[in-house]
Short mmCIF file of C-alpha atoms and ligand atoms in Angstrom, two decimals:
data_model
loop_
_atom_site.label_atom_id
_atom_site.label_comp_id
_atom_site.label_asym_id
_atom_site.label_seq_id
_atom_site.Cartn_x
_atom_site.Cartn_y
_atom_site.Cartn_z
CA UNK A 1 28.92 14.68 -18.83
CA UNK A 2 28.77 13.67 -15.36
CA UNK A 3 28.46 16.86 -14.01
CA UNK A 4 25.32 17.45 -15.68
CA UNK A 5 23.98 13.96 -15.01
CA UNK A 6 24.04 14.82 -10.97
CA UNK A 7 22.65 18.19 -11.14
CA UNK A 8 19.95 16.87 -13.76
CA UNK A 9 19.35 14.08 -11.07
CA UNK A 10 19.12 16.28 -8.21
CA UNK A 11 16.94 19.26 -9.83
CA UNK A 12 14.45 16.25 -11.34
CA UNK A 13 14.08 14.98 -7.56
CA UNK A 14 13.67 18.55 -6.24
CA UNK A 15 11.17 19.38 -9.29
CA UNK A 16 9.41 16.21 -8.59
CA UNK A 17 9.02 17.49 -4.92
CA UNK A 18 7.84 20.93 -5.30
CA UNK A 19 5.70 21.38 -8.39
CA UNK A 20 6.28 25.01 -8.68
CA UNK A 21 10.00 24.63 -8.86
CA UNK A 22 9.23 21.65 -11.32
CA UNK A 23 7.51 24.42 -13.83
CA UNK A 24 10.65 26.36 -13.52
CA UNK A 25 13.31 24.00 -13.86
CA UNK A 26 11.93 22.59 -16.79
CA UNK A 27 11.61 26.16 -18.20
CA UNK A 28 14.93 27.41 -17.87
CA UNK A 29 16.49 23.94 -18.90
CA UNK A 30 13.83 23.99 -21.97
CA UNK A 31 14.96 27.26 -23.28
CA UNK A 32 18.85 26.41 -23.25
CA UNK A 33 18.06 23.37 -25.38
CA UNK A 34 16.11 25.77 -27.72
CA UNK A 35 19.31 28.04 -27.94
CA UNK A 36 21.33 27.00 -30.87
CA UNK A 37 24.50 25.07 -30.09
CA UNK A 38 26.54 27.51 -32.23
CA UNK A 39 24.98 30.74 -30.16
CA UNK A 40 25.70 29.09 -26.91
CA UNK A 41 28.86 28.37 -27.53
CA UNK A 42 29.94 31.67 -28.58
CA UNK A 43 28.35 33.48 -25.43
CA UNK A 44 30.31 31.04 -22.90
CA UNK A 45 33.47 31.58 -25.35
CA UNK A 46 33.06 35.17 -24.33
CA UNK A 47 32.84 34.18 -20.77
CA UNK A 48 35.28 31.63 -20.22
CA UNK A 49 37.19 32.29 -23.46
CA UNK A 50 37.79 30.02 -26.24
CA UNK A 51 38.70 26.43 -25.17
CA UNK A 52 37.29 22.99 -23.31
CA UNK A 53 36.11 24.89 -19.99
CA UNK A 54 33.27 26.60 -22.18
CA UNK A 55 32.13 23.94 -24.41
CA UNK A 56 31.78 21.64 -21.22
CA UNK A 57 29.84 24.15 -19.65
CA UNK A 58 27.79 24.34 -23.06
CA UNK A 59 26.98 20.78 -23.24
CA UNK A 60 26.35 20.28 -19.25
CA UNK A 61 23.64 22.57 -20.21
CA UNK A 62 22.38 20.91 -22.79
CA UNK A 63 22.13 17.74 -21.36
CA UNK A 64 20.18 18.98 -18.02
CA UNK A 65 16.72 19.01 -20.35
CA UNK A 66 16.12 15.29 -20.98
CA UNK A 67 18.01 14.60 -17.65
CA UNK A 68 15.54 16.77 -15.73
CA UNK A 69 12.58 15.97 -16.92
CA UNK A 70 13.01 12.02 -17.11
CA UNK A 71 14.07 11.87 -13.20
CA UNK A 72 10.73 14.04 -12.95
CA UNK A 73 8.60 12.24 -15.00
CA UNK A 74 10.09 8.77 -13.35
CA UNK A 75 9.30 9.89 -10.06
CA UNK A 76 6.09 10.77 -11.04
CA UNK A 77 5.15 7.95 -12.60
CA UNK A 78 6.00 5.57 -9.01
CA UNK A 79 2.54 4.26 -7.79
CA UNK A 80 1.12 6.45 -5.11
CA UNK A 81 0.36 3.46 -3.15
CA UNK A 82 4.13 1.53 -3.10
CA UNK A 83 5.11 5.10 -1.64
CA UNK A 84 2.37 4.92 1.34
CA UNK A 85 2.99 1.72 1.91
CA UNK A 86 6.61 2.38 2.63
CA UNK A 87 6.20 5.04 4.75
CA UNK A 88 3.60 3.08 6.40
CA UNK A 89 6.11 0.81 6.85
CA UNK A 90 8.08 3.21 8.89
CA UNK A 91 10.84 4.19 6.16
CA UNK A 92 12.54 7.67 6.51
CA UNK A 93 11.61 10.22 3.44
CA UNK A 94 15.40 9.41 2.53
CA UNK A 95 14.74 5.75 2.80
CA UNK A 96 11.22 6.27 0.74
CA UNK A 97 13.66 7.77 -1.88
CA UNK A 98 16.47 5.82 -2.43
CA UNK A 99 15.22 2.08 -1.62
CA UNK A 100 11.73 2.66 -3.51
CA UNK A 101 10.92 6.07 -5.50
CA UNK A 102 14.68 6.25 -7.65
CA UNK A 103 15.17 2.42 -8.25
CA UNK A 104 11.74 1.99 -9.51
CA UNK A 105 12.26 5.19 -11.63
CA UNK A 106 15.47 4.03 -12.68
CA UNK A 107 14.46 2.56 -16.10
CA UNK A 108 13.27 6.12 -17.30
CA UNK A 109 15.93 8.13 -15.38
CA UNK A 110 18.40 6.09 -17.77
CA UNK A 111 15.85 7.07 -20.59
CA UNK A 112 16.80 10.39 -19.72
CA UNK A 113 20.60 9.73 -19.65
CA UNK A 114 20.65 8.35 -23.12
CA UNK A 115 18.88 10.91 -24.75
CA UNK A 116 21.22 12.99 -22.98
CA UNK A 117 24.22 11.48 -24.68
CA UNK A 118 23.31 10.80 -27.56
CA UNK A 119 22.47 14.68 -28.04
CA UNK A 120 25.68 15.37 -25.97
CA UNK A 121 27.77 13.62 -28.58
CA UNK A 122 26.01 15.23 -31.67
CA UNK A 123 26.65 19.02 -30.21
CA UNK A 124 30.26 18.23 -29.00
CA UNK A 125 31.26 17.50 -32.78
CA UNK A 126 30.43 21.54 -33.05
CA UNK A 127 32.52 22.26 -29.91
CA UNK A 128 35.72 21.78 -32.35
CA UNK A 129 34.65 25.34 -33.78
CA UNK A 130 35.32 27.35 -30.68
CA UNK A 131 38.42 25.91 -29.81
CA UNK A 132 37.87 22.89 -28.04
CA UNK A 133 40.03 19.84 -28.53
CA UNK A 134 36.95 17.08 -29.20
CA UNK A 135 35.47 15.14 -31.35
CA UNK A 136 34.77 17.69 -33.85
CA UNK A 137 38.44 18.03 -34.50
CA UNK A 138 39.08 15.77 -36.94
CA UNK A 139 36.21 16.40 -38.95
CA UNK A 140 37.13 20.29 -38.91
CA UNK A 141 40.82 19.49 -39.54
CA UNK A 142 39.17 17.42 -42.41
CA UNK A 143 36.88 19.85 -43.76
CA UNK A 144 39.75 22.68 -43.92
CA UNK A 145 42.46 20.78 -45.55
CA UNK A 146 39.64 19.15 -47.79
CA UNK A 147 40.62 16.08 -47.01
CA UNK A 148 37.75 13.94 -47.86
CA UNK A 149 39.59 10.45 -46.05
CA UNK A 150 39.90 12.42 -42.65
CA UNK A 151 36.06 13.94 -42.77
CA UNK A 152 35.08 10.13 -43.44
CA UNK A 153 36.81 9.12 -40.58
CA UNK A 154 35.51 11.95 -38.13
CA UNK A 155 32.19 11.29 -39.15
CA UNK A 156 32.34 7.45 -38.69
CA UNK A 157 34.00 7.98 -35.29
CA UNK A 158 31.50 10.80 -33.88
CA UNK A 159 28.62 8.20 -35.66
CA UNK A 160 30.27 4.98 -34.13
CA UNK A 161 30.73 6.55 -30.79
CA UNK A 162 27.25 7.82 -30.20
CA UNK A 163 25.60 4.64 -31.66
CA UNK A 164 27.55 2.37 -29.34
CA UNK A 165 27.01 5.16 -26.21
CA UNK A 166 23.09 4.76 -27.12
CA UNK A 167 22.93 0.83 -27.88
CA UNK A 168 24.65 0.53 -24.33
CA UNK A 169 22.41 2.82 -22.24
CA UNK A 170 19.49 1.12 -24.13
CA UNK A 171 20.36 -2.05 -22.70
CA UNK A 172 20.52 -0.92 -19.45
CA UNK A 173 17.43 0.57 -19.62
CA UNK A 174 16.03 -2.71 -20.91
CA UNK A 175 17.91 -4.36 -17.96
CA UNK A 176 16.47 -2.39 -15.64
CA UNK A 177 13.05 -2.45 -16.40
CA UNK A 178 12.49 -6.17 -16.08
CA UNK A 179 10.66 -6.56 -12.91
CA UNK A 180 9.61 -2.37 -12.56
CA UNK A 181 6.37 -2.55 -14.57
CA UNK A 182 3.88 -4.15 -13.11
CA UNK B 1 -4.18 -0.97 23.17
CA UNK B 2 -5.28 1.16 20.79
CA UNK B 3 -7.17 4.52 22.11
CA UNK B 4 -8.50 7.44 20.30
CA UNK B 5 -10.23 10.33 22.78
CA UNK B 6 -11.71 13.34 21.40
CA UNK B 7 -9.79 13.00 18.25
CA UNK B 8 -10.97 15.34 15.62
CA UNK B 9 -9.24 16.06 11.72
CA UNK B 10 -10.45 18.90 9.66
CA UNK B 11 -9.05 19.60 6.17
CA UNK B 12 -9.86 23.48 5.74
CA UNK B 13 -13.82 23.77 6.70
CA UNK B 14 -14.39 19.95 6.01
CA UNK B 15 -14.63 17.88 8.72
CA UNK B 16 -13.14 14.41 8.13
CA UNK B 17 -13.39 12.57 11.60
CA UNK B 18 -15.69 14.34 14.11
CA UNK B 19 -14.79 13.85 18.10
CA UNK B 20 -14.03 10.05 18.09
CA UNK B 21 -13.23 8.52 20.65
CA UNK B 22 -13.01 4.74 20.99
CA UNK B 23 -11.28 1.96 22.66
CA UNK B 24 -9.59 -1.28 20.88
CA UNK B 25 -8.42 -4.06 23.50
CA UNK B 26 -5.37 -5.78 22.95
CA UNK B 27 -6.20 -9.15 20.70
CA UNK B 28 -9.07 -7.23 19.64
CA UNK B 29 -10.14 -7.62 15.71
CA UNK B 30 -12.19 -4.15 15.29
CA UNK B 31 -13.50 -3.50 12.08
CA UNK B 32 -13.95 0.37 11.18
CA UNK B 33 -16.95 0.60 8.57
CA UNK B 34 -19.16 3.10 6.97
CA UNK B 35 -20.28 4.82 3.81
CA UNK B 36 -17.97 6.27 1.55
CA UNK B 37 -16.06 9.62 2.71
CA UNK B 38 -17.23 8.88 6.32
CA UNK B 39 -13.48 9.28 7.47
CA UNK B 40 -12.51 5.48 8.01
CA UNK B 41 -9.29 5.81 6.17
CA UNK B 42 -8.66 9.39 7.77
CA UNK B 43 -8.82 7.52 11.25
CA UNK B 44 -6.88 4.84 10.31
CA UNK B 45 -3.81 6.76 9.11
CA UNK B 46 -3.71 8.73 12.16
CA UNK B 47 -3.11 5.67 14.48
CA UNK B 48 0.66 5.54 12.34
CA UNK B 49 0.18 9.08 12.19
CA UNK B 50 0.66 9.30 8.17
CA UNK B 51 -2.18 11.81 8.89
CA UNK B 52 -2.14 14.27 12.05
CA UNK B 53 -5.13 14.53 13.96
CA UNK B 54 -6.19 18.20 14.18
CA UNK B 55 -6.62 17.83 17.80
CA UNK B 56 -7.29 15.00 20.51
CA UNK B 57 -5.17 12.12 21.61
CA UNK B 58 -4.28 8.95 20.66
CA UNK B 59 -2.44 6.51 22.14
CA UNK B 60 -1.07 2.96 21.26
CA UNK B 61 -0.44 1.00 24.07
CA UNK B 62 -0.81 3.41 26.65
CA UNK B 63 1.66 6.30 24.92
CA UNK B 64 0.94 9.19 23.23
CA UNK B 65 2.34 8.64 19.35
CA UNK B 66 2.98 12.06 19.03
CA UNK B 67 5.55 11.22 22.00
CA UNK B 68 6.89 8.55 19.56
CA UNK B 69 9.22 9.19 16.95
CA UNK B 70 7.03 8.44 13.81
CA UNK B 71 9.47 5.86 12.02
CA UNK B 72 10.09 4.00 15.30
CA UNK B 73 6.03 4.09 15.77
CA UNK B 74 5.40 2.80 12.21
CA UNK B 75 7.49 0.11 12.54
CA UNK B 76 5.68 -0.76 15.47
CA UNK B 77 2.74 -1.35 13.40
CA UNK B 78 1.79 -3.44 10.68
CA UNK B 79 0.18 -1.71 7.60
CA UNK B 80 -1.69 -3.25 4.57
CA UNK B 81 -3.39 -1.46 2.08
CA UNK B 82 -5.87 -2.53 -0.78
CA UNK B 83 -3.99 -3.85 -3.61
CA UNK B 84 -1.32 -4.61 -0.89
CA UNK B 85 1.03 -1.74 -2.61
CA UNK B 86 3.81 -4.23 -3.12
CA UNK B 87 7.33 -2.66 -3.94
CA UNK B 88 7.24 -4.58 -7.88
CA UNK B 89 11.17 -4.47 -8.46
CA UNK B 90 11.44 -6.47 -4.81
CA UNK B 91 10.60 -10.40 -4.43
CA UNK B 92 8.27 -11.28 -2.37
CA UNK B 93 11.05 -12.16 0.14
CA UNK B 94 12.48 -8.96 0.03
CA UNK B 95 9.08 -7.47 0.35
CA UNK B 96 8.52 -9.45 3.68
CA UNK B 97 11.49 -8.78 4.68
CA UNK B 98 11.29 -4.73 4.66
CA UNK B 99 10.74 -3.83 8.10
CA UNK B 100 13.00 -6.16 9.75
CA UNK B 101 15.47 -4.92 7.31
CA UNK B 102 14.55 -1.23 8.72
CA UNK B 103 15.23 -2.65 11.97
CA UNK B 104 19.04 -3.86 11.09
CA UNK B 105 18.08 -7.85 11.85
CA UNK B 106 20.51 -9.96 10.66
CA UNK B 107 20.56 -12.05 7.26
CA UNK B 108 19.77 -15.79 9.14
CA UNK B 109 17.03 -14.40 11.12
CA UNK B 110 15.66 -12.22 8.50
CA UNK B 111 15.52 -15.36 6.15
CA UNK B 112 13.86 -17.91 8.86
CA UNK B 113 10.96 -15.05 9.68
CA UNK B 114 10.25 -14.61 6.18
CA UNK B 115 9.90 -18.39 5.66
CA UNK B 116 7.74 -18.72 8.59
CA UNK B 117 5.49 -15.53 7.94
CA UNK B 118 4.96 -17.35 3.73
CA UNK B 119 3.91 -20.63 5.46
CA UNK B 120 1.57 -18.68 7.81
CA UNK B 121 -0.38 -16.83 5.00
CA UNK B 122 -0.20 -20.33 2.92
CA UNK B 123 2.51 -19.37 0.54
CA UNK B 124 5.04 -22.02 0.47
CA UNK B 125 8.71 -20.08 0.42
CA UNK B 126 10.11 -22.68 -1.94
CA UNK B 127 7.48 -21.88 -4.35
CA UNK B 128 6.86 -18.13 -3.57
CA UNK B 129 9.90 -16.58 -1.78
CA UNK B 130 11.80 -15.32 -5.57
CA UNK B 131 8.59 -14.33 -7.27
CA UNK B 132 8.13 -10.87 -8.14
CA UNK B 133 4.94 -9.63 -7.15
CA UNK B 134 3.76 -8.90 -10.88
CA UNK B 135 3.56 -12.61 -11.06
CA UNK B 136 1.34 -13.50 -8.24
CA UNK B 137 -2.62 -13.18 -8.46
CA UNK B 138 -4.43 -10.69 -6.66
CA UNK B 139 -5.17 -12.64 -3.51
CA UNK B 140 -1.65 -13.79 -3.82
CA UNK B 141 -0.22 -10.43 -3.63
CA UNK B 142 -2.53 -9.46 -0.32
CA UNK B 143 -1.53 -12.51 1.53
CA UNK B 144 2.28 -11.19 0.81
CA UNK B 145 0.92 -7.58 1.55
CA UNK B 146 -0.29 -9.69 5.25
CA UNK B 147 2.78 -11.35 5.84
CA UNK B 148 5.00 -8.08 4.95
CA UNK B 149 2.78 -6.37 7.69
CA UNK B 150 3.29 -8.74 10.18
CA UNK B 151 7.05 -8.68 9.43
CA UNK B 152 8.35 -7.38 12.46
CA UNK B 153 5.87 -9.15 14.81
CA UNK B 154 4.26 -5.75 15.02
CA UNK B 155 1.72 -5.75 18.23
CA UNK B 156 -0.94 -4.03 16.11
CA UNK B 157 -1.75 -4.30 12.28
CA UNK B 158 -3.91 -1.90 10.32
CA UNK B 159 -5.51 -2.87 7.47
CA UNK B 160 -7.35 -0.68 4.69
CA UNK B 161 -9.84 -2.11 2.88
CA UNK B 162 -7.29 -5.29 2.39
CA UNK B 163 -10.27 -7.78 0.33
CA UNK B 164 -12.13 -4.85 -1.77
CA UNK B 165 -10.26 -5.77 -5.03
CA UNK B 166 -10.77 -9.37 -4.88
CA UNK B 167 -13.27 -11.17 -6.65
CA UNK B 168 -16.51 -12.48 -3.97
CA UNK B 169 -14.86 -15.70 -4.09
CA UNK B 170 -11.27 -14.90 -3.24
CA UNK B 171 -12.39 -12.58 -0.67
CA UNK B 172 -14.57 -15.11 1.49
CA UNK B 173 -11.47 -16.87 1.28
CA UNK B 174 -8.95 -14.24 2.41
CA UNK B 175 -11.40 -13.36 5.20
CA UNK B 176 -11.53 -17.11 6.58
CA UNK B 177 -7.44 -16.81 6.48
CA UNK B 178 -7.52 -13.37 8.26
CA UNK B 179 -9.67 -15.06 11.06
CA UNK B 180 -7.28 -18.04 11.09
CA UNK B 181 -4.13 -16.25 11.12
CA UNK B 182 -5.50 -14.00 13.80
CA UNK B 183 -6.43 -17.21 15.74
CA UNK B 184 -2.61 -17.80 15.51
CA UNK B 185 -1.15 -14.81 16.07
CA UNK B 186 -3.37 -12.94 18.42
CA UNK B 187 -2.59 -9.23 17.17
CA UNK B 188 -4.76 -5.78 17.94
CA UNK B 189 -6.07 -5.46 14.80
CA UNK B 190 -8.20 -2.43 13.01
CA UNK B 191 -9.77 -3.32 9.47
CA UNK B 192 -11.32 -0.66 7.33
CA UNK B 193 -14.11 -1.39 5.04
CA UNK B 194 -17.13 -0.23 3.24
CA UNK B 195 -18.72 -3.71 3.22
CA UNK B 196 -21.11 -4.05 6.11
CA UNK B 197 -21.04 -8.02 5.77
CA UNK B 198 -17.45 -8.08 5.84
CA UNK B 199 -17.52 -5.99 8.49
CA UNK B 200 -19.66 -8.45 10.39
CA UNK B 201 -17.88 -11.55 9.79
CA UNK B 202 -14.33 -10.24 10.82
CA UNK B 203 -15.30 -8.48 13.77
CA UNK B 204 -15.13 -8.78 17.33
CA UNK B 205 -16.35 -5.34 17.68
CA UNK B 206 -17.87 -3.08 14.68
CA UNK B 207 -16.69 0.55 14.77
CA UNK B 208 -19.73 2.13 12.48
CA UNK B 209 -18.80 5.74 11.54
CA UNK B 210 -21.70 8.19 9.74
CA UNK B 211 -20.79 10.71 7.05
CA UNK B 212 -19.35 13.54 8.85
CA UNK B 213 -16.80 11.21 10.55
CA UNK B 214 -19.48 10.66 13.47
CA UNK B 215 -19.61 7.97 15.38
CA UNK B 216 -22.91 5.87 14.78
CA UNK B 217 -22.45 2.98 16.99
CA UNK B 218 -19.69 0.42 18.26
CA UNK B 219 -21.03 -3.09 19.45
CA UNK B 220 -20.35 -6.61 18.42
CA UNK B 221 -22.08 -7.86 15.60
CA UNK B 222 -24.71 -9.66 17.63
CA UNK B 223 -25.57 -6.45 19.42
CA UNK B 224 -25.24 -4.26 16.39
CA UNK B 225 -27.77 -6.64 14.57
CA UNK B 226 -30.45 -6.81 17.70
CA UNK B 227 -30.69 -2.94 18.55
CA UNK B 228 -28.96 -0.34 16.10
CA UNK B 229 -28.37 2.30 17.92
CA UNK B 230 -30.19 4.71 15.58
CA UNK B 231 -32.46 5.13 12.20
CA UNK B 232 -28.56 5.50 10.40
CA UNK B 233 -27.15 2.01 11.70
CA UNK B 234 -30.68 0.24 11.03
CA UNK B 235 -30.42 1.37 7.32
CA UNK B 236 -26.82 0.86 7.31
CA UNK B 237 -27.45 -2.74 8.22
CA UNK B 238 -30.45 -3.45 5.63
CA UNK B 239 -33.52 -4.59 6.24
CA UNK B 240 -32.92 -8.57 6.43
CA UNK B 241 -30.94 -7.55 9.72
CA UNK B 242 -32.46 -10.32 11.95
CA UNK B 243 -32.11 -13.03 9.37
CA UNK B 244 -28.93 -11.74 9.18
CA UNK B 245 -27.81 -12.16 12.96
CA UNK B 246 -29.10 -15.59 13.01
CA UNK B 247 -25.81 -16.82 11.78
CA UNK B 248 -24.08 -14.89 14.64
CA UNK B 249 -25.97 -16.10 17.56
CA UNK B 250 -25.15 -19.80 18.77
CA UNK B 251 -28.00 -22.57 18.69
CA UNK B 252 -26.83 -23.53 22.82
CA UNK B 253 -27.54 -19.74 23.80
CA UNK B 254 -31.59 -20.98 23.10
CA UNK B 255 -33.72 -21.76 25.33
CA UNK B 256 -34.72 -25.15 23.86
CA UNK B 257 -38.37 -26.83 24.73
CA UNK B 258 -37.89 -30.16 26.70
CA UNK B 259 -37.29 -33.29 24.80
CA UNK B 260 -39.87 -35.77 26.53
CA UNK B 261 -41.49 -37.73 24.32
CA UNK B 262 -40.60 -39.13 21.26
CA UNK B 263 -37.33 -36.88 19.85
CA UNK B 264 -38.15 -35.48 16.28
CA UNK B 265 -36.27 -37.17 13.93
CA UNK B 266 -34.45 -34.38 12.15
CA UNK B 267 -31.08 -33.78 14.16
CA UNK B 268 -28.96 -30.30 14.67
CA UNK B 269 -25.64 -29.87 16.36
CA UNK B 270 -25.62 -27.77 19.44
CA UNK B 271 -22.72 -25.90 18.00
CA UNK B 272 -23.93 -24.71 15.23
CA UNK B 273 -25.91 -21.33 14.79
CA UNK B 274 -29.78 -20.04 15.04
CA UNK B 275 -29.47 -20.31 11.19
CA UNK B 276 -28.36 -24.06 10.93
CA UNK B 277 -31.17 -24.30 13.68
CA UNK B 278 -33.21 -22.74 11.30
CA UNK B 279 -32.54 -24.56 8.22
CA UNK B 280 -33.13 -27.86 9.51
CA UNK B 281 -36.14 -26.75 10.94
CA UNK B 282 -37.70 -25.54 7.44
CA UNK B 283 -37.00 -28.85 6.16
CA UNK B 284 -38.49 -31.07 8.69
CA UNK B 285 -41.95 -32.64 7.82
CA UNK B 286 -43.30 -31.15 11.04
CA UNK B 287 -41.40 -28.45 11.68
CA UNK B 288 -39.35 -29.45 14.89
CA UNK B 289 -35.54 -30.36 15.55
CA UNK B 290 -33.53 -32.63 17.80
CA UNK B 291 -31.16 -30.81 19.00
CA UNK B 292 -27.91 -32.60 19.69
CA UNK B 293 -24.46 -33.03 21.11
CA UNK B 294 -22.88 -36.42 19.55
CA UNK B 295 -25.50 -39.44 20.90
CA UNK B 296 -27.07 -37.07 23.66
CA UNK B 297 -30.37 -35.19 22.91
CA UNK B 298 -30.25 -31.63 24.67
CA UNK B 299 -33.85 -30.67 23.52
CA UNK B 300 -36.13 -29.59 20.71
CA UNK B 301 -35.73 -26.67 18.41
CA UNK B 302 -38.78 -25.14 16.57
CA UNK B 303 -39.40 -22.06 14.71
CA UNK B 304 -40.49 -20.52 17.94
CA UNK B 305 -37.79 -21.01 19.49
CA UNK B 306 -35.40 -19.84 16.99
CA UNK B 307 -37.81 -16.35 17.03
CA UNK B 308 -37.18 -15.58 21.00
CA UNK B 309 -33.55 -16.56 21.03
CA UNK B 310 -32.88 -14.11 17.57
CA UNK B 311 -34.70 -11.00 18.94
CA UNK B 312 -34.06 -11.42 22.54
CA UNK B 313 -30.39 -10.59 24.28
N1 ATP C 1 -5.86 14.81 2.22
C1 ATP C 1 -7.06 15.70 2.30
N2 ATP C 1 -7.56 16.87 1.63
C2 ATP C 1 -8.80 17.09 1.65
N3 ATP C 1 -9.47 16.27 2.43
C3 ATP C 1 -9.64 15.24 2.32
C4 ATP C 1 -8.32 14.68 2.76
N4 ATP C 1 -8.41 13.08 2.80
C5 ATP C 1 -9.57 12.96 2.96
N5 ATP C 1 -10.46 14.13 2.76
C6 ATP C 1 -11.76 13.81 2.99
O1 ATP C 1 -11.86 13.78 4.21
C7 ATP C 1 -13.25 12.69 4.23
C8 ATP C 1 -12.85 11.97 4.81
O2 ATP C 1 -12.21 10.82 3.54
P1 ATP C 1 -11.48 9.00 4.05
O3 ATP C 1 -10.61 8.86 3.03
O4 ATP C 1 -11.33 9.23 5.52
O5 ATP C 1 -12.77 8.69 3.72
P2 ATP C 1 -13.01 7.12 3.46
O6 ATP C 1 -14.18 6.38 4.67
O7 ATP C 1 -11.70 6.47 3.48
O8 ATP C 1 -13.92 6.78 2.41
P3 ATP C 1 -13.64 5.51 1.20
O9 ATP C 1 -14.84 4.64 1.77
O10 ATP C 1 -14.34 6.43 0.06
O11 ATP C 1 -12.46 5.17 1.26
C9 ATP C 1 -13.95 12.94 2.70
O12 ATP C 1 -14.77 13.92 2.88
C10 ATP C 1 -12.59 13.38 1.94
O13 ATP C 1 -12.79 14.04 0.65
MG1 MG C 2 -11.07 5.02 2.16
#
């Protein structure tokens, strides 16, 4: 997840700078998202073997699209006049990005992280089927043992995790929006 | 202070600025004016290298701008744009502190400077320092924009249509404010506007460009109105340029009639303009007014005196 966040952010920034790269990045990450999770995990297991690494890579790939897209959108929505003022006052390109563009795009970027997180929690559950020791484990065991309590507990756990992660990031998003909408 | 020598800017086949040469002296307020698309913004942005000239040389303080680090150059030139371009996520104080921070000033020095600047532009720091830009009116934002541009006390200030988004009343007030601030800080200022009235009101000199980025005329406002160099200039100034010039010519420069015999009852102060004099003359029953300096009568003004002063020089 952290890896996806970093990669997504960097790709998003680069995409915002170069329109051609933007199209390519969105296309690739978009295609990844359309691959059913079962199939993707299956393919990655062939490459990496059954277990955690395959699932982790798969999740990172899924998380990429919302992060790349929102980073790009967030940066694109920054008022050009503000960027012009920043450059005109003598900020270096890195300073413009770090002090002006990213802070202003932050609420949208966090929005992307939030979507990615919720999605990953949901998809991670499926990871258990390819031998990852993860969220789906209790559920899967419950199904195998036909134990309704275990299924229920597992589902509740996944659900609670998804909802609380979402709520947390939503609150962060709202907090960050303060003052950023002109 | 700022000199442009044969500056050309081309975008593909289109010439935005065509062989422009002009000098702007230290402490002078020059206004770049002309119709839309005539290259005003491009010219201004070449001075702080937001746009690189295709050819020609620009010097600031005698030094070729190409020989200076672009960021170092920009930090020594204040820049104000339309609608201010304030950083919406930063407070007024943080906005004003931008350049001092980039220059690594210490905290206390920045604080003192920010307060001083907010006072200068008429925004009491106690009330305004901690506000966010969206909690300001358009006029207040523009004042913050000016304060921010003056942040590190740069010798040069560039302003691109600083007042054009404001309502007429606020605009007039801020123009007055700018002249007041300028009388205190004496910067070399270049203001871009498409509004000839604003140019005539603000400028020590007016640099008039015409479509295609060519220089039409450089002159003081009074000179420009008295002797437009071409039909284009005359047209841009409008049909009432003689009338408008009256406001720019001081009454004491007119050749008055002597006040022998009974001085007219109507009086006008010698410190006023020809326009002030005309106002009194038109109201006066006999078409004459006494020009006074305190209680002393300097002479008599009438329509003919005004006419001669308005068309000569
Ligand atoms: N980046 C650019 N690429 C191509 N052409 C440009 C670019 N910037 C400006 N131009 C052209 O150069 C000319 C001068 O533009 P500029 O913005 O300097 O005009 P202006 O006098 O400031 O006009 P306005 O009063 O409308 O702001 C215009 O014809 C414009 O279309
Ligand atoms: Mg312009």
